[in-house]
Amino acid sequence: YKSLEKVLEKSFSDIRERRAVIVLTDGRDTSLYREIIRRNRVMDSEEDRRFRGLFKTAGKEGIPVHFIAINTDRNIEGNTKGADEYRNLQFIYKNSAVPEQYLEQVRERMEKVAEVSGGRVLFPRTIEDVIPLYEGIGKDLGRAYSLGYVPATATPGEGLRRIVVKVRNEEYQIRQSRAGYYAKQ
C-alpha cells in the first residue's frame, strides 16, 4: 500500500496531462497478512490504517489506478508453486474461512482504490491474457474524455464529495468515473 501511495503522491507532481497508474499485482500486502496473524482474524478495510491512507490518497490525487489482478479469489491459480500468504493461512487456519476471507479482502481493497480513483480492476484468466488487458487500458485511455467542473463551494477537509455522471443518450456509456473527490486544502 505504501509503495502505491508514494507513486500517487510523488511520481506525477510535474505532470498535468492525462495520468494513470497500471498495476500488475496479486494485491496482497504483507501488512494485512501480519495483522491477520497478530489479531487472529481478518480486518476489514475500515480497520486498516495503512489501507485507509492509500484509499484517501487515491481519492485525493485524481489519478486513475487500474489493477490487472492475478491470483485473486476471482482467478486463483491452483498450481502455483512456492509459499505465499494464502497458502500459509491455509496451513495455519485449517478448516477455517480465514484464507478465503483474506483473498476477498485483498480483491475488495483493489476494487475500492480503483473506484475512488476512476480506475478499474481486471482479472485475467491466464498469464497470456495480461498483454491484451494492458492494450485495452491503453486504448481506453487514448479515447477517454475528461470532464471537469468547479463546485459552488469547496470547503477543504469536508471529506469525500460524491460525483455522479450520467449520459442522456443510451448509445453512450461511461466506462469509468471517479466516485468523488476531496476538496484541496
PDB file of C-alpha atoms in Angstrom:
ATOM      1  CA  TYR A   1       0.000   0.000   0.000  1.00  0.00           C
ATOM      2  CA  LYS A   2       2.771   2.398   0.903  1.00  0.00           C
ATOM      3  CA  SER A   3       4.505   1.943  -2.473  1.00  0.00           C
ATOM      4  CA  LEU A   4       1.374   2.759  -4.428  1.00  0.00           C
ATOM      5  CA  GLU A   5       0.639   5.689  -2.142  1.00  0.00           C
ATOM      6  CA  LYS A   6       4.124   7.116  -2.810  1.00  0.00           C
ATOM      7  CA  VAL A   7       3.705   6.672  -6.577  1.00  0.00           C
ATOM      8  CA  LEU A   8       0.435   8.597  -6.496  1.00  0.00           C
ATOM      9  CA  GLU A   9       1.838  11.391  -4.312  1.00  0.00           C
ATOM     10  CA  LYS A  10       5.251  11.897  -5.899  1.00  0.00           C
ATOM     11  CA  SER A  11       5.600  10.410  -9.399  1.00  0.00           C
ATOM     12  CA  PHE A  12       3.128  12.712 -11.129  1.00  0.00           C
ATOM     13  CA  SER A  13       3.799  16.011  -9.392  1.00  0.00           C
ATOM     14  CA  ASP A  14       5.204  17.644 -12.557  1.00  0.00           C
ATOM     15  CA  ILE A  15       2.728  16.080 -14.993  1.00  0.00           C
ATOM     16  CA  ARG A  16      -0.592  17.809 -15.644  1.00  0.00           C
ATOM     17  CA  GLU A  17      -1.598  15.882 -18.781  1.00  0.00           C
ATOM     18  CA  ARG A  18      -3.504  12.619 -18.724  1.00  0.00           C
ATOM     19  CA  ARG A  19      -2.196  10.426 -15.940  1.00  0.00           C
ATOM     20  CA  ALA A  20      -2.860   6.835 -14.902  1.00  0.00           C
ATOM     21  CA  VAL A  21      -1.237   4.029 -12.957  1.00  0.00           C
ATOM     22  CA  ILE A  22      -1.469   0.422 -14.125  1.00  0.00           C
ATOM     23  CA  VAL A  23      -0.505  -2.178 -11.541  1.00  0.00           C
ATOM     24  CA  LEU A  24       0.090  -5.862 -12.266  1.00  0.00           C
ATOM     25  CA  THR A  25      -0.391  -7.448  -8.857  1.00  0.00           C
ATOM     26  CA  ASP A  26      -1.951 -10.107  -6.699  1.00  0.00           C
ATOM     27  CA  GLY A  27      -2.950  -7.203  -4.424  1.00  0.00           C
ATOM     28  CA  ARG A  28      -1.558  -8.847  -1.327  1.00  0.00           C
ATOM     29  CA  ASP A  29       0.035  -6.503   1.156  1.00  0.00           C
ATOM     30  CA  THR A  30       2.340  -8.056   3.740  1.00  0.00           C
ATOM     31  CA  SER A  31       0.942  -5.783   6.449  1.00  0.00           C
ATOM     32  CA  LEU A  32      -2.551  -7.274   6.031  1.00  0.00           C
ATOM     33  CA  TYR A  33      -1.159 -10.803   6.384  1.00  0.00           C
ATOM     34  CA  ARG A  34       0.788  -9.825   9.508  1.00  0.00           C
ATOM     35  CA  GLU A  35      -2.302  -8.237  11.045  1.00  0.00           C
ATOM     36  CA  ILE A  36      -4.301 -11.440  10.486  1.00  0.00           C
ATOM     37  CA  ILE A  37      -1.655 -13.420  12.341  1.00  0.00           C
ATOM     38  CA  ARG A  38      -1.438 -10.800  15.113  1.00  0.00           C
ATOM     39  CA  ARG A  39      -5.206 -10.360  15.591  1.00  0.00           C
ATOM     40  CA  ASN A  40      -6.176 -13.932  14.735  1.00  0.00           C
ATOM     41  CA  ARG A  41      -8.849 -12.651  12.312  1.00  0.00           C
ATOM     42  CA  VAL A  42      -9.191 -10.774   9.025  1.00  0.00           C
ATOM     43  CA  MET A  43      -9.537  -6.989   9.340  1.00  0.00           C
ATOM     44  CA  ASP A  44     -11.922  -5.178   7.066  1.00  0.00           C
ATOM     45  CA  SER A  45     -10.615  -2.176   5.176  1.00  0.00           C
ATOM     46  CA  GLU A  46     -12.104   0.358   7.624  1.00  0.00           C
ATOM     47  CA  GLU A  47      -9.917  -1.026  10.418  1.00  0.00           C
ATOM     48  CA  ASP A  48      -6.726  -0.995   8.361  1.00  0.00           C
ATOM     49  CA  ARG A  49      -4.833   2.264   8.887  1.00  0.00           C
ATOM     50  CA  ARG A  50      -2.371   1.540   6.057  1.00  0.00           C
ATOM     51  CA  PHE A  51      -5.142   0.868   3.566  1.00  0.00           C
ATOM     52  CA  ARG A  52      -7.125   3.933   4.664  1.00  0.00           C
ATOM     53  CA  GLY A  53      -4.048   6.063   3.891  1.00  0.00           C
ATOM     54  CA  LEU A  54      -3.816   4.647   0.361  1.00  0.00           C
ATOM     55  CA  PHE A  55      -7.565   4.992  -0.169  1.00  0.00           C
ATOM     56  CA  LYS A  56      -7.559   8.646   0.855  1.00  0.00           C
ATOM     57  CA  THR A  57      -4.520   9.411  -1.302  1.00  0.00           C
ATOM     58  CA  ALA A  58      -6.065   7.653  -4.325  1.00  0.00           C
ATOM     59  CA  GLY A  59      -9.203   9.768  -3.991  1.00  0.00           C
ATOM     60  CA  LYS A  60      -7.320  12.996  -3.402  1.00  0.00           C
ATOM     61  CA  GLU A  61      -4.754  12.752  -6.213  1.00  0.00           C
ATOM     62  CA  GLY A  62      -7.231  12.171  -9.051  1.00  0.00           C
ATOM     63  CA  ILE A  63      -5.021   9.659 -10.856  1.00  0.00           C
ATOM     64  CA  PRO A  64      -6.907   6.578 -12.096  1.00  0.00           C
ATOM     65  CA  VAL A  65      -5.448   3.346 -10.731  1.00  0.00           C
ATOM     66  CA  HIS A  66      -6.021   0.266 -12.896  1.00  0.00           C
ATOM     67  CA  PHE A  67      -5.225  -3.136 -11.437  1.00  0.00           C
ATOM     68  CA  ILE A  68      -4.503  -6.214 -13.511  1.00  0.00           C
ATOM     69  CA  ALA A  69      -5.166  -8.589 -10.666  1.00  0.00           C
ATOM     70  CA  ILE A  70      -3.608 -12.025 -10.824  1.00  0.00           C
ATOM     71  CA  ASN A  71      -4.104 -14.937  -8.459  1.00  0.00           C
ATOM     72  CA  THR A  72      -7.059 -13.440  -6.564  1.00  0.00           C
ATOM     73  CA  ASP A  73     -10.229 -15.098  -5.315  1.00  0.00           C
ATOM     74  CA  ARG A  74     -11.658 -14.493  -8.815  1.00  0.00           C
ATOM     75  CA  ASN A  75      -8.798 -16.140 -10.728  1.00  0.00           C
ATOM     76  CA  ILE A  76      -6.701 -18.213  -8.324  1.00  0.00           C
ATOM     77  CA  GLU A  77      -4.089 -20.447  -9.899  1.00  0.00           C
ATOM     78  CA  GLY A  78      -4.305 -23.833  -8.246  1.00  0.00           C
ATOM     79  CA  ASN A  79      -0.906 -24.959  -9.481  1.00  0.00           C
ATOM     80  CA  THR A  80       1.085 -22.010  -8.119  1.00  0.00           C
ATOM     81  CA  LYS A  81       4.348 -23.293  -6.690  1.00  0.00           C
ATOM     82  CA  GLY A  82       6.017 -21.973  -3.574  1.00  0.00           C
ATOM     83  CA  ALA A  83       4.803 -20.427  -0.368  1.00  0.00           C
ATOM     84  CA  ASP A  84       2.746 -17.282  -0.166  1.00  0.00           C
ATOM     85  CA  GLU A  85       0.449 -15.670   2.370  1.00  0.00           C
ATOM     86  CA  TYR A  86      -2.656 -17.509   1.168  1.00  0.00           C
ATOM     87  CA  ARG A  87      -1.010 -20.939   1.368  1.00  0.00           C
ATOM     88  CA  ASN A  88       0.426 -20.098   4.790  1.00  0.00           C
ATOM     89  CA  LEU A  89      -3.030 -19.095   6.016  1.00  0.00           C
ATOM     90  CA  GLN A  90      -4.455 -22.365   4.688  1.00  0.00           C
ATOM     91  CA  PHE A  91      -1.882 -24.189   6.797  1.00  0.00           C
ATOM     92  CA  ILE A  92      -2.293 -22.032   9.922  1.00  0.00           C
ATOM     93  CA  TYR A  93      -6.109 -21.827   9.792  1.00  0.00           C
ATOM     94  CA  LYS A  94      -7.083 -25.327   8.617  1.00  0.00           C
ATOM     95  CA  ASN A  95     -10.824 -25.831   8.180  1.00  0.00           C
ATOM     96  CA  SER A  96     -11.395 -22.093   8.554  1.00  0.00           C
ATOM     97  CA  ALA A  97     -12.767 -19.369   6.299  1.00  0.00           C
ATOM     98  CA  VAL A  98      -9.793 -17.088   7.087  1.00  0.00           C
ATOM     99  CA  PRO A  99      -7.744 -17.859   3.921  1.00  0.00           C
ATOM    100  CA  GLU A 100     -10.725 -17.152   1.640  1.00  0.00           C
ATOM    101  CA  GLN A 101     -11.678 -14.048   3.643  1.00  0.00           C
ATOM    102  CA  TYR A 102      -8.121 -12.831   3.161  1.00  0.00           C
ATOM    103  CA  LEU A 103      -8.355 -13.190  -0.636  1.00  0.00           C
ATOM    104  CA  GLU A 104     -11.765 -11.485  -0.648  1.00  0.00           C
ATOM    105  CA  GLN A 105     -10.400  -8.550   1.382  1.00  0.00           C
ATOM    106  CA  VAL A 106      -7.439  -8.228  -0.966  1.00  0.00           C
ATOM    107  CA  ARG A 107      -9.744  -8.044  -4.014  1.00  0.00           C
ATOM    108  CA  GLU A 108     -12.227  -5.705  -2.330  1.00  0.00           C
ATOM    109  CA  ARG A 109      -9.423  -3.303  -1.425  1.00  0.00           C
ATOM    110  CA  MET A 110      -8.220  -3.166  -5.028  1.00  0.00           C
ATOM    111  CA  GLU A 111     -11.811  -2.541  -6.142  1.00  0.00           C
ATOM    112  CA  LYS A 112     -12.211   0.300  -3.631  1.00  0.00           C
ATOM    113  CA  VAL A 113      -8.991   2.016  -4.750  1.00  0.00           C
ATOM    114  CA  ALA A 114      -9.951   1.608  -8.412  1.00  0.00           C
ATOM    115  CA  GLU A 115     -13.428   3.010  -7.812  1.00  0.00           C
ATOM    116  CA  VAL A 116     -12.358   6.054  -5.795  1.00  0.00           C
ATOM    117  CA  SER A 117      -9.609   6.888  -8.313  1.00  0.00           C
ATOM    118  CA  GLY A 118     -11.610   6.318 -11.513  1.00  0.00           C
ATOM    119  CA  GLY A 119      -9.736   3.154 -12.498  1.00  0.00           C
ATOM    120  CA  ARG A 120     -10.822  -0.459 -12.605  1.00  0.00           C
ATOM    121  CA  VAL A 121      -9.780  -3.989 -11.708  1.00  0.00           C
ATOM    122  CA  LEU A 122      -9.334  -6.619 -14.409  1.00  0.00           C
ATOM    123  CA  PHE A 123      -8.956 -10.327 -13.703  1.00  0.00           C
ATOM    124  CA  PRO A 124      -7.021 -12.237 -16.385  1.00  0.00           C
ATOM    125  CA  ARG A 125      -7.761 -15.957 -16.525  1.00  0.00           C
ATOM    126  CA  THR A 126      -4.250 -16.831 -17.733  1.00  0.00           C
ATOM    127  CA  ILE A 127      -0.931 -15.034 -17.945  1.00  0.00           C
ATOM    128  CA  GLU A 128      -1.436 -14.832 -21.732  1.00  0.00           C
ATOM    129  CA  ASP A 129      -4.466 -12.575 -21.097  1.00  0.00           C
ATOM    130  CA  VAL A 130      -2.328  -9.883 -19.452  1.00  0.00           C
ATOM    131  CA  ILE A 131      -0.916  -8.196 -22.591  1.00  0.00           C
ATOM    132  CA  PRO A 132      -4.351  -7.701 -24.218  1.00  0.00           C
ATOM    133  CA  LEU A 133      -5.586  -6.156 -20.962  1.00  0.00           C
ATOM    134  CA  TYR A 134      -2.709  -3.634 -20.993  1.00  0.00           C
ATOM    135  CA  GLU A 135      -3.514  -2.849 -24.626  1.00  0.00           C
ATOM    136  CA  GLY A 136      -7.197  -2.386 -23.777  1.00  0.00           C
ATOM    137  CA  ILE A 137      -6.437   0.019 -20.954  1.00  0.00           C
ATOM    138  CA  GLY A 138      -4.114   1.972 -23.262  1.00  0.00           C
ATOM    139  CA  LYS A 139      -6.812   2.254 -25.951  1.00  0.00           C
ATOM    140  CA  ASP A 140      -9.423   3.302 -23.411  1.00  0.00           C
ATOM    141  CA  LEU A 141      -7.126   5.990 -22.018  1.00  0.00           C
ATOM    142  CA  GLY A 142      -6.478   7.261 -25.549  1.00  0.00           C
ATOM    143  CA  ARG A 143     -10.190   7.538 -26.329  1.00  0.00           C
ATOM    144  CA  ALA A 144     -11.292   8.897 -22.977  1.00  0.00           C
ATOM    145  CA  TYR A 145     -12.707  12.336 -22.414  1.00  0.00           C
ATOM    146  CA  SER A 146     -12.200  14.312 -19.268  1.00  0.00           C
ATOM    147  CA  LEU A 147     -14.952  16.414 -17.770  1.00  0.00           C
ATOM    148  CA  GLY A 148     -14.367  18.995 -15.123  1.00  0.00           C
ATOM    149  CA  TYR A 149     -16.306  21.477 -13.067  1.00  0.00           C
ATOM    150  CA  VAL A 150     -15.794  23.914 -10.249  1.00  0.00           C
ATOM    151  CA  PRO A 151     -18.141  23.397  -7.296  1.00  0.00           C
ATOM    152  CA  ALA A 152     -20.019  26.357  -5.858  1.00  0.00           C
ATOM    153  CA  THR A 153     -18.377  25.707  -2.507  1.00  0.00           C
ATOM    154  CA  ALA A 154     -15.244  23.696  -1.855  1.00  0.00           C
ATOM    155  CA  THR A 155     -14.509  23.743   1.832  1.00  0.00           C
ATOM    156  CA  PRO A 156     -11.185  21.969   2.405  1.00  0.00           C
ATOM    157  CA  GLY A 157     -11.270  18.997   4.735  1.00  0.00           C
ATOM    158  CA  GLU A 158     -15.007  18.316   4.459  1.00  0.00           C
ATOM    159  CA  GLY A 159     -14.419  14.741   3.295  1.00  0.00           C
ATOM    160  CA  LEU A 160     -15.256  12.931   0.105  1.00  0.00           C
ATOM    161  CA  ARG A 161     -17.588  14.809  -2.225  1.00  0.00           C
ATOM    162  CA  ARG A 162     -19.590  12.360  -4.349  1.00  0.00           C
ATOM    163  CA  ILE A 163     -19.744  12.655  -8.149  1.00  0.00           C
ATOM    164  CA  VAL A 164     -22.486  11.113 -10.287  1.00  0.00           C
ATOM    165  CA  VAL A 165     -22.059  11.176 -14.073  1.00  0.00           C
ATOM    166  CA  LYS A 166     -24.953  10.160 -16.349  1.00  0.00           C
ATOM    167  CA  VAL A 167     -25.478  10.275 -20.108  1.00  0.00           C
ATOM    168  CA  ARG A 168     -28.766  11.121 -21.786  1.00  0.00           C
ATOM    169  CA  ASN A 169     -28.141   9.158 -24.967  1.00  0.00           C
ATOM    170  CA  GLU A 170     -28.267   5.426 -24.227  1.00  0.00           C
ATOM    171  CA  GLU A 171     -25.843   4.750 -27.119  1.00  0.00           C
ATOM    172  CA  TYR A 172     -23.055   6.183 -24.985  1.00  0.00           C
ATOM    173  CA  GLN A 173     -21.744   4.613 -21.851  1.00  0.00           C
ATOM    174  CA  ILE A 174     -19.489   5.610 -19.025  1.00  0.00           C
ATOM    175  CA  ARG A 175     -16.648   3.130 -18.703  1.00  0.00           C
ATOM    176  CA  GLN A 176     -15.139   4.723 -15.643  1.00  0.00           C
ATOM    177  CA  SER A 177     -15.801   7.612 -13.374  1.00  0.00           C
ATOM    178  CA  ARG A 178     -14.360   8.713 -10.081  1.00  0.00           C
ATOM    179  CA  ALA A 179     -16.794   8.169  -7.263  1.00  0.00           C
ATOM    180  CA  GLY A 180     -15.847  11.504  -5.723  1.00  0.00           C
ATOM    181  CA  TYR A 181     -13.036  13.845  -4.764  1.00  0.00           C
ATOM    182  CA  TYR A 182     -11.560  15.575  -1.773  1.00  0.00           C
ATOM    183  CA  ALA A 183     -11.544  19.387  -1.724  1.00  0.00           C
ATOM    184  CA  LYS A 184      -7.926  20.636  -1.913  1.00  0.00           C
ATOM    185  CA  GLN A 185      -6.577  22.345   1.136  1.00  0.00           C
TER     186      GLN A 185
END
